[in-house]
mmCIF file of C-alpha atoms and ligand atoms in Angstrom:
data_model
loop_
_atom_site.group_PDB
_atom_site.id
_atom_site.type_symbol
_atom_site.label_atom_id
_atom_site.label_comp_id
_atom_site.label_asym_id
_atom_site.label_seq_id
_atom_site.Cartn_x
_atom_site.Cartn_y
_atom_site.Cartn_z
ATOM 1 C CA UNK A 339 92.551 249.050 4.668
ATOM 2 C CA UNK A 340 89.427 246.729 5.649
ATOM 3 C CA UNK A 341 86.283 247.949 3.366
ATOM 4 C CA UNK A 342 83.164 248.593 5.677
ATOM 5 C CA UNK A 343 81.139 245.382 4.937
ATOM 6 C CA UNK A 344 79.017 246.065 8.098
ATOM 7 C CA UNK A 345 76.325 248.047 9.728
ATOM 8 C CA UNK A 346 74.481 248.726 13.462
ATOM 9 C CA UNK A 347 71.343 250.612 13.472
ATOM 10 C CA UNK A 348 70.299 251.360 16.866
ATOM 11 C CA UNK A 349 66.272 251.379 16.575
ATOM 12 C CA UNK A 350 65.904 250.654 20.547
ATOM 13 C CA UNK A 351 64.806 253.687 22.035
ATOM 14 C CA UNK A 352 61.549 254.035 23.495
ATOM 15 C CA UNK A 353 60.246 256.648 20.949
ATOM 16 C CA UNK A 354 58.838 259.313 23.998
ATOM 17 C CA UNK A 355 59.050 262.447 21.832
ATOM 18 C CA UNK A 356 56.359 260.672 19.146
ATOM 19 C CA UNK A 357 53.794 259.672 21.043
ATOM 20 C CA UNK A 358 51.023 258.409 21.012
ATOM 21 C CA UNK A 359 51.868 257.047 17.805
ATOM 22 C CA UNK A 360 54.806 254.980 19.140
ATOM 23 C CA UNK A 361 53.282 253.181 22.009
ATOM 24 C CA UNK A 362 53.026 249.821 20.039
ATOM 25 C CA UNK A 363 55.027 250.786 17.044
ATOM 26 C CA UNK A 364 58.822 251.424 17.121
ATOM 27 C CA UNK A 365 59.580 254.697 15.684
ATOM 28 C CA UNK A 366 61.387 253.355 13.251
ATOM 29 C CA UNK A 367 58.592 251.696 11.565
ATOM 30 C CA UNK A 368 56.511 254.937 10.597
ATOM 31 C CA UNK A 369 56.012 255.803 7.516
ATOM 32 C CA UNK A 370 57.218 258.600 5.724
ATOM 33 C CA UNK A 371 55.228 259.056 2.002
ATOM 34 C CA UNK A 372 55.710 255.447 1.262
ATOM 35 C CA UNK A 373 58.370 253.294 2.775
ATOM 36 C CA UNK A 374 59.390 253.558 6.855
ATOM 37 C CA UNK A 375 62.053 255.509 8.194
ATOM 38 C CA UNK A 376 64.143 252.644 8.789
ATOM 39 C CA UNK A 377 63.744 251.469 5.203
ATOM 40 C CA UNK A 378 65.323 255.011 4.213
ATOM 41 C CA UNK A 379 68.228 254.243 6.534
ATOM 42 C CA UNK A 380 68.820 250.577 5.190
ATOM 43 C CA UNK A 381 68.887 251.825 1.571
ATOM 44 C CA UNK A 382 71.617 254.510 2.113
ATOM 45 C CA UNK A 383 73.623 251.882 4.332
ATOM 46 C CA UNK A 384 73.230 249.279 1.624
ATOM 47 C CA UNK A 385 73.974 251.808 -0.905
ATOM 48 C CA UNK A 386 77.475 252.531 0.819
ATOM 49 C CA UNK A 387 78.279 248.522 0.051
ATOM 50 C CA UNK A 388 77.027 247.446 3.529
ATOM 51 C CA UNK A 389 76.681 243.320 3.262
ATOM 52 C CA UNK A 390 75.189 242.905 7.044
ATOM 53 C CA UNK A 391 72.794 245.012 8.684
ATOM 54 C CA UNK A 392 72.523 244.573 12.638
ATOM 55 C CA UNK A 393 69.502 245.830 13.759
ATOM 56 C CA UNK A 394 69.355 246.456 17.977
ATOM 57 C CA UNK A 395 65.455 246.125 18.676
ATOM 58 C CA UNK A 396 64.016 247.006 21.861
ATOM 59 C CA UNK A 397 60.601 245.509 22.983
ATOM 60 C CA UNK A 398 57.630 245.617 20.948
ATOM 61 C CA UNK A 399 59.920 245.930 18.255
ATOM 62 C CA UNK A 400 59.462 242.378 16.183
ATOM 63 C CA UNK A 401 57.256 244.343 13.471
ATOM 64 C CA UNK A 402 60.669 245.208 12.129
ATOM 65 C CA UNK A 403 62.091 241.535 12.166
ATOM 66 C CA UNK A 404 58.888 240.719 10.087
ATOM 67 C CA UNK A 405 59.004 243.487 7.993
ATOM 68 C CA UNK A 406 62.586 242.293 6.959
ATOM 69 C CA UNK A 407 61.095 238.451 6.304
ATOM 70 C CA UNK A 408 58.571 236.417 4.233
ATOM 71 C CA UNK A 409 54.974 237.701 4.097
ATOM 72 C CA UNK A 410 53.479 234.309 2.922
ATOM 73 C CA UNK A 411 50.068 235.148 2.610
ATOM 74 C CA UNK A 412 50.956 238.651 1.288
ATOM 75 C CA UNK A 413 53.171 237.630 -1.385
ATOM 76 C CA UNK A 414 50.269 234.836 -2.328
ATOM 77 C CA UNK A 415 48.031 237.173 -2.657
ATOM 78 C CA UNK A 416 49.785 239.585 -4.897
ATOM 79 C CA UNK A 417 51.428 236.403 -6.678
ATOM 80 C CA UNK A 418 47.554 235.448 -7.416
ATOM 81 C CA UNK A 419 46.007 238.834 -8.360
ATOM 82 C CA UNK A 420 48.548 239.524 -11.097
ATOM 83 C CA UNK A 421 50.412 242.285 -8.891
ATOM 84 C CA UNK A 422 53.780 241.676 -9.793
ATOM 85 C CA UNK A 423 55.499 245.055 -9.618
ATOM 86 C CA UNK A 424 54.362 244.836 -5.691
ATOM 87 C CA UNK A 425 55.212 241.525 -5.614
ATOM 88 C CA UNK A 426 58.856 242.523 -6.909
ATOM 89 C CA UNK A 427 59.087 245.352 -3.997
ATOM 90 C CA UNK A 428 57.844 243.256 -1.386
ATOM 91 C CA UNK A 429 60.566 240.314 -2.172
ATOM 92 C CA UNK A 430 63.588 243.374 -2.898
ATOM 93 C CA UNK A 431 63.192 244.088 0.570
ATOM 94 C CA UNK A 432 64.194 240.532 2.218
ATOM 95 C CA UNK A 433 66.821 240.484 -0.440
ATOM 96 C CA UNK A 434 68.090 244.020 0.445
ATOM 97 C CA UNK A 435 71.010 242.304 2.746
ATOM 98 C CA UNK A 436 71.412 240.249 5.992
ATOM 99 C CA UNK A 437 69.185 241.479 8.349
ATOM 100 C CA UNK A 438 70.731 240.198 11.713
ATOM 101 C CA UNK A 439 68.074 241.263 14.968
ATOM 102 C CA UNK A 440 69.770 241.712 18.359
ATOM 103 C CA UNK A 441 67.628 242.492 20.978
ATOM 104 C CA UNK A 442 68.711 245.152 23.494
ATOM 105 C CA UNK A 443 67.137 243.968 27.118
ATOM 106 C CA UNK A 444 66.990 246.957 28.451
ATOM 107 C CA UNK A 445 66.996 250.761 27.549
ATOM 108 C CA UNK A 446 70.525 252.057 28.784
ATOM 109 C CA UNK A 447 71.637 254.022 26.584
ATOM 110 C CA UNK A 448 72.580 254.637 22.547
ATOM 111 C CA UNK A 449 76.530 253.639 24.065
ATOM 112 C CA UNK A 450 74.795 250.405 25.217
ATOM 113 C CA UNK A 451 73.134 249.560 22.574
ATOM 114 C CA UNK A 452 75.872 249.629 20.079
ATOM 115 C CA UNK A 453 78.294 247.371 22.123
ATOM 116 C CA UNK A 454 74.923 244.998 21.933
ATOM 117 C CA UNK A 455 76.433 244.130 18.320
ATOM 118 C CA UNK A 456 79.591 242.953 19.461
ATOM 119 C CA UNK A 457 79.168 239.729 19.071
ATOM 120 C CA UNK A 458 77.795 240.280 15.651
ATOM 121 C CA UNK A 459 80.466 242.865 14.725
ATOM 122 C CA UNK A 460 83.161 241.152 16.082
ATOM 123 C CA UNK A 461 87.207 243.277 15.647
ATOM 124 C CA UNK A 462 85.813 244.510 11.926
ATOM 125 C CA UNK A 463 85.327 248.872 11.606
ATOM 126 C CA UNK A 464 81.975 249.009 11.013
ATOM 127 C CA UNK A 465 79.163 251.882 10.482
ATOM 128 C CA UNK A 466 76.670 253.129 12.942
ATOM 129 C CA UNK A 467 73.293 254.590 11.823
ATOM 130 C CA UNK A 468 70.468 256.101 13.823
ATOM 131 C CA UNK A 469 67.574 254.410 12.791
ATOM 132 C CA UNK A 470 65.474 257.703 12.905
ATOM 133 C CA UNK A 471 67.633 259.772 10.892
ATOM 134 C CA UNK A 472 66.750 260.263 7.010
ATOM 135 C CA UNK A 473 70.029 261.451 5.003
ATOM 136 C CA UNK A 474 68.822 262.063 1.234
ATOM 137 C CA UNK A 475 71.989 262.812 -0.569
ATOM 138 C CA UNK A 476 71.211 263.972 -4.341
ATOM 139 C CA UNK A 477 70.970 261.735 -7.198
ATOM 140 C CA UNK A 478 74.374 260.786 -8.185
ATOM 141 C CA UNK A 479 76.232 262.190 -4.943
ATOM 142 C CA UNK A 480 77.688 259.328 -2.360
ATOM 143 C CA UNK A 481 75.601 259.134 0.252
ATOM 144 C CA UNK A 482 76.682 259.945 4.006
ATOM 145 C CA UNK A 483 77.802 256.408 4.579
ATOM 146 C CA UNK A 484 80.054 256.328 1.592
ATOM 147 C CA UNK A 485 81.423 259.944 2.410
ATOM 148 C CA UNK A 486 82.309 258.982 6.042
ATOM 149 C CA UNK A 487 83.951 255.490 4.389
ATOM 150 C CA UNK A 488 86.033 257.123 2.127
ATOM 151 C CA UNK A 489 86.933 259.247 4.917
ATOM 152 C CA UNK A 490 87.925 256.463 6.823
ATOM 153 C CA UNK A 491 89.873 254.957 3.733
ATOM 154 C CA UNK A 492 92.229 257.725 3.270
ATOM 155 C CA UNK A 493 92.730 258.315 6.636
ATOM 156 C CA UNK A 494 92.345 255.280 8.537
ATOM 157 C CA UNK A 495 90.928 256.725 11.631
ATOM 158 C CA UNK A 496 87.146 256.542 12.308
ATOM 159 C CA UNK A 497 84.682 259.215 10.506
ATOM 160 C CA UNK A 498 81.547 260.583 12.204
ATOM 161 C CA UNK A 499 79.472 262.876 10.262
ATOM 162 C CA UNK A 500 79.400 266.331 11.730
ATOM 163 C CA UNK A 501 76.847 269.406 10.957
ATOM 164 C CA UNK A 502 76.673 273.101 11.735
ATOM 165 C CA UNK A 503 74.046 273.855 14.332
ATOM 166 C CA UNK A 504 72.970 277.154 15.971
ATOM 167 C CA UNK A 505 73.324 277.978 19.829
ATOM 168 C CA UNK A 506 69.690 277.043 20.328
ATOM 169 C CA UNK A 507 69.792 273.819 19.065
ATOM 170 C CA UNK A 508 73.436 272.252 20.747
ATOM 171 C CA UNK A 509 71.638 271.146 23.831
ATOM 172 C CA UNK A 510 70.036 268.173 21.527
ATOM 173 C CA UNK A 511 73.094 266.748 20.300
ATOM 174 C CA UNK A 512 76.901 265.350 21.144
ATOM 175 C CA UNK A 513 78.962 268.388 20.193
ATOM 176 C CA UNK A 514 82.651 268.215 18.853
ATOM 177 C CA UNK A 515 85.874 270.665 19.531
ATOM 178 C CA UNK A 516 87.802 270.248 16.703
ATOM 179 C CA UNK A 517 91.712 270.195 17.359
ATOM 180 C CA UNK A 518 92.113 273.141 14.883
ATOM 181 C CA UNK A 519 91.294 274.822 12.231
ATOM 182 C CA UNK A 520 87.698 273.110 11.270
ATOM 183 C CA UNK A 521 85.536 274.483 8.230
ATOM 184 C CA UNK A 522 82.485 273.547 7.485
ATOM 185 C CA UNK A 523 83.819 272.019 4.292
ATOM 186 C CA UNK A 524 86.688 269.822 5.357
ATOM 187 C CA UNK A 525 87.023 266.702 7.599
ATOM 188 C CA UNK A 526 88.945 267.398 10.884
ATOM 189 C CA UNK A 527 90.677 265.884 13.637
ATOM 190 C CA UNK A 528 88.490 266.177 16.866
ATOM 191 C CA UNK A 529 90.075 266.649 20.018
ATOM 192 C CA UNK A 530 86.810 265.828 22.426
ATOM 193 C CA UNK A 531 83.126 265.624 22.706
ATOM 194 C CA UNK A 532 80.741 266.452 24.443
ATOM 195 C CA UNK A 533 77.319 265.229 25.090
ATOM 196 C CA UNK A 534 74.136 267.816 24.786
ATOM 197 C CA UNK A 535 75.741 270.891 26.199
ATOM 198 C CA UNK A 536 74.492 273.708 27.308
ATOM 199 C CA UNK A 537 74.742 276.987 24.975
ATOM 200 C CA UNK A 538 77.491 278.245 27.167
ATOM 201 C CA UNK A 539 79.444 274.623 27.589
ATOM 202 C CA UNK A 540 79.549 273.628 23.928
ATOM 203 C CA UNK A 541 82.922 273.763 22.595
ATOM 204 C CA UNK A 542 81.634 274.805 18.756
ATOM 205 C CA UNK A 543 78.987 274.037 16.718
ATOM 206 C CA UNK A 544 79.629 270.896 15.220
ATOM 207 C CA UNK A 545 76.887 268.560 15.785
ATOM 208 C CA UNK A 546 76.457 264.930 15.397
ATOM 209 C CA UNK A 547 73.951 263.665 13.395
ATOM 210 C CA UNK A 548 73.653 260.291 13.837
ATOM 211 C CA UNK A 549 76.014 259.119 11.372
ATOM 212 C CA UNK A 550 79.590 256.751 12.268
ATOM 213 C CA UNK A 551 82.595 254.795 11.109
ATOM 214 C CA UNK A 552 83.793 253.257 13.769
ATOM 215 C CA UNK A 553 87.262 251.433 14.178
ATOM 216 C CA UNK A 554 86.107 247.944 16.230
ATOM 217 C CA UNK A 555 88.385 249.760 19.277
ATOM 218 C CA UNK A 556 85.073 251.766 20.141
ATOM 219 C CA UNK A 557 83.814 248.095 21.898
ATOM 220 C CA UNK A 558 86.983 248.469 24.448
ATOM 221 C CA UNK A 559 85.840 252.205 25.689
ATOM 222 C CA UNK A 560 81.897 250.915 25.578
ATOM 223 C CA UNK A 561 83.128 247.504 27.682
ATOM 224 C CA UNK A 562 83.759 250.046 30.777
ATOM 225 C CA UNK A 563 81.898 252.499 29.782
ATOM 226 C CA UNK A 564 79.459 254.182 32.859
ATOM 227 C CA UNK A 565 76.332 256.143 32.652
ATOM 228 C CA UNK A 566 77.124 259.949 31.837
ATOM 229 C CA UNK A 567 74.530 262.319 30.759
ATOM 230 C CA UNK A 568 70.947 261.894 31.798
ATOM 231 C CA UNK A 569 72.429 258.381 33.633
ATOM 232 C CA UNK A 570 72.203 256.474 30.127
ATOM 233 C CA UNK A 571 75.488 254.870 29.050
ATOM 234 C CA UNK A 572 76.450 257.769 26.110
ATOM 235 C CA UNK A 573 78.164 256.735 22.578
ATOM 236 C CA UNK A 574 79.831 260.041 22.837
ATOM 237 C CA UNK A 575 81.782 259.388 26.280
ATOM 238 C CA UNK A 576 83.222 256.464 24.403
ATOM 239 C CA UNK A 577 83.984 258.526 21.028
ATOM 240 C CA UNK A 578 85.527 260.842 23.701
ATOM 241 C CA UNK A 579 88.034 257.693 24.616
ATOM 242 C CA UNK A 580 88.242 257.310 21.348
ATOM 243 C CA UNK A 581 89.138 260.323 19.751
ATOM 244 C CA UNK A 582 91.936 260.802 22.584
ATOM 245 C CA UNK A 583 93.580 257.008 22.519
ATOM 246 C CA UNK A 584 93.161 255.945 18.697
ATOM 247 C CA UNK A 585 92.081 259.065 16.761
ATOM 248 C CA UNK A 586 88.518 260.289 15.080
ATOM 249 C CA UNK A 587 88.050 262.317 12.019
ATOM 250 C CA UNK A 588 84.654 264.571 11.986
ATOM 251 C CA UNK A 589 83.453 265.023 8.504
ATOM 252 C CA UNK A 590 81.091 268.113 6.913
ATOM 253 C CA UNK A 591 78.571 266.192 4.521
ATOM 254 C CA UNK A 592 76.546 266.728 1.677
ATOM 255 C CA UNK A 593 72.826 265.562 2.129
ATOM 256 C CA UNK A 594 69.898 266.469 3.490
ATOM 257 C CA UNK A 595 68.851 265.261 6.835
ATOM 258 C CA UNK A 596 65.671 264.922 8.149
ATOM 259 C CA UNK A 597 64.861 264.157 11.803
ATOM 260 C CA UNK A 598 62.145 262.077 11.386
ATOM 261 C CA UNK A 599 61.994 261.120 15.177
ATOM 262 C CA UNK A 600 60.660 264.192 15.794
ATOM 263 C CA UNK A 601 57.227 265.481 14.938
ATOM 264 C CA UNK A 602 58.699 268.604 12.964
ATOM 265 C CA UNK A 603 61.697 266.667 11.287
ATOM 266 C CA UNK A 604 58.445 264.046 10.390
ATOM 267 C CA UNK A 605 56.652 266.242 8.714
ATOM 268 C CA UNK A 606 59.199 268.169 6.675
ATOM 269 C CA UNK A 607 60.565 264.993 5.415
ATOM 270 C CA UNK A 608 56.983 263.387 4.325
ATOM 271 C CA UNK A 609 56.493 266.826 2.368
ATOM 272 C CA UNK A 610 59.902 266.823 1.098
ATOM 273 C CA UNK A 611 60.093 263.895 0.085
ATOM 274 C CA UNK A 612 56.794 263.442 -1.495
ATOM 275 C CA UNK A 613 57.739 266.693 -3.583
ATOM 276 C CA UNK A 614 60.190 263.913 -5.210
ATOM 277 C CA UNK A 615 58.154 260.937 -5.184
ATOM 278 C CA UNK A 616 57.564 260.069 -9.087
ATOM 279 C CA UNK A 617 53.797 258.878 -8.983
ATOM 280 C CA UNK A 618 52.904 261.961 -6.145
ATOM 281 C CA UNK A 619 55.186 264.653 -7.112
ATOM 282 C CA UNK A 620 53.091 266.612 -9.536
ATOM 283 C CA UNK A 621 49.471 266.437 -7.578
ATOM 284 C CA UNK A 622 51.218 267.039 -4.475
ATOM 285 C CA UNK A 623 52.938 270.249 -5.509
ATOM 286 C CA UNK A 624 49.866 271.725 -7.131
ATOM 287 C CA UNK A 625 48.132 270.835 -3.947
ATOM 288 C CA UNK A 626 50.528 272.513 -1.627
ATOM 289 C CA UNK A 627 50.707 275.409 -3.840
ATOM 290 C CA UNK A 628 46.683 275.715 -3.545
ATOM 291 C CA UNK A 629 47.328 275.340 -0.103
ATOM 292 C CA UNK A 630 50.253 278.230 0.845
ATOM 293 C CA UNK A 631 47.535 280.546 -1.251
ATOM 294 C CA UNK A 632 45.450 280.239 1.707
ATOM 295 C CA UNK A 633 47.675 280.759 4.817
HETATM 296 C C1 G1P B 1234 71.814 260.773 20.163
HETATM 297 C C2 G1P B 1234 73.300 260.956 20.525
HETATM 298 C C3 G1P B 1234 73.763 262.372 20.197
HETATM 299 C C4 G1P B 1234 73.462 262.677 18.737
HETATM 300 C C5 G1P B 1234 71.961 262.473 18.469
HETATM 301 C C6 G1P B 1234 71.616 262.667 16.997
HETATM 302 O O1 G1P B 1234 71.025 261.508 21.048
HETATM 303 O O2 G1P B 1234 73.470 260.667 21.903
HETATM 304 O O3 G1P B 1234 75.137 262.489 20.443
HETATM 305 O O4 G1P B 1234 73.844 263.995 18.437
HETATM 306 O O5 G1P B 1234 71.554 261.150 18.828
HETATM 307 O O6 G1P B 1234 70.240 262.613 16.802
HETATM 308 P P1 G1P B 1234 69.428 261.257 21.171
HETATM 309 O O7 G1P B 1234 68.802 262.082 20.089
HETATM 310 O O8 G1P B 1234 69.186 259.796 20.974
HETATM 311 O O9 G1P B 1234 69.054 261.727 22.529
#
């Protein structure tokens, strides 16, 4: 079995559901507590034993190239002024992994934008990411990465991370029907997908996250693949291919996930996670607790 050596993260989009904020920076690139989302997403990736990271950029999306390169003047500076635990941050980051940008020309679709890193990619499985999705797993605990690539270990078929949604909430995501008997403990075969059903159309609650192993046959369904839903070229029309030519596991996780490209999922993870932040965590909680007092 081929280890998973590589990751995409699709950070393309046009970021419609957070603006203002992201007319002139990518989504991605906002910060939650300290660090942006994307940096969140690297770390778990890298975490999993991920060597190369392809990035898909969109325009106006070259603040996350440089954030991943040198900061001369920066690094001077804090080189100069004696700041050397900075210093050390700043230069972890370039050294995190191989950073490899691929610009997506135009906005077709999530299913488009991961056949963008073909070339990069090449006939290897590798993992897929959504660049605004935080997954915190607890300290210790794989994270969602390494769950779906052990997944995809023992049973050689690609992994996608799957959660339990209510009715309300299936219209924002690709939905699976499991071929039988699926818990929300165990990994399962899935028979189909489908994208953003209604209440009524969705074939269970299983939801995807944002989180995938694929096997490198995923480029052959995305090489024909047509617009479906809302005319954009889906991922999960392709996983649909997929999951009925070469096979596809869904896998329960544990973690936390935070939808941080949306203004709620923003906000609950920049509370959350400063609640565990080791130089805020104390002030913070006093702060909110002074705070629920007066609602
Ligand atoms: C995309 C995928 C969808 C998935 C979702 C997770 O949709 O198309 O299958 O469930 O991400 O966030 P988007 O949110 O980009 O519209």
């Amino acid at each position: 079995m081929k280890s998973i050596k590589k990751a995409v993260i699709p950070a393309a989009g046009l970021g419609t559901r957070f603006l203002p904020a992201t007319k002139s920076t990518p989504k991605e690139m906002l910060p939650v507590v300290d660090k942006p989302i994307l940096f969140y997403v690297v770390e778990e990736a890298i975490a999993a034993g991920i060597e190369d990271i392809v990035i898909i950029a969109g325009r106006q999306k070259t603040s996350i190239e440089d954030f991943f390169d040198r900061s001369y003047e920066l690094e001077d500076t804090l080189e100069k002024t004696g700041k050397t635990d900075l210093l050390e941050t700043i230069n972890s980051i370039r050294n995190m992994a191989n950073i490899i940008s691929v610009r997506q020309k135009q906005a077709l679709g999530l299913g488009h934008a991961v056949y963008c890193s073909k070339p990069v990619v090449g006939d290897e499985p590798f993992a897929v990411l959504l660049g605004d999705e935080i997954m915190i797993s607890e300290k210790g605990d794989p994270t969602v990465t390494q769950q779906l690539a052990t997944n995809y270990d023992s049973s050689g078929l690609s992994s996608v991370a799957v959660m339990p949604v209510g009715a309300s909430q299936v219209h924002k995501y690709g939905i699976v029907k499991p071929k039988s008997g699926a818990t929300t403990e165990h990994a399962f075969e899935v028979e189909s997908l489908v994208e953003k059903p209604t209440a009524e159309e969705a074939p269970s609650h299983f939801a995807l996250p944002g989180r995938y192993i694929f096997d490198a046959q995923i480029f052959e369904h995305l090489k024909n693949a047509k617009p479906g839903k809302n005319n954009e070229i889906q991922l999960t029309d392709s996983m649909n291919l997929l999951a009925q030519n070469q096979g596809l596991m869904a896998c329960p996780f544990k973690a936390k996930r935070y939808d941080a490209g949306d203004k709620l999922g923003y906000l609950m993870a920049n509370v959350e996670l400063a609640l565990k932040h080791s130089e805020l965590k104390d002030e913070f909680r006093d702060y909110l607790k002074t705070l629920a007092g007066q609602l």
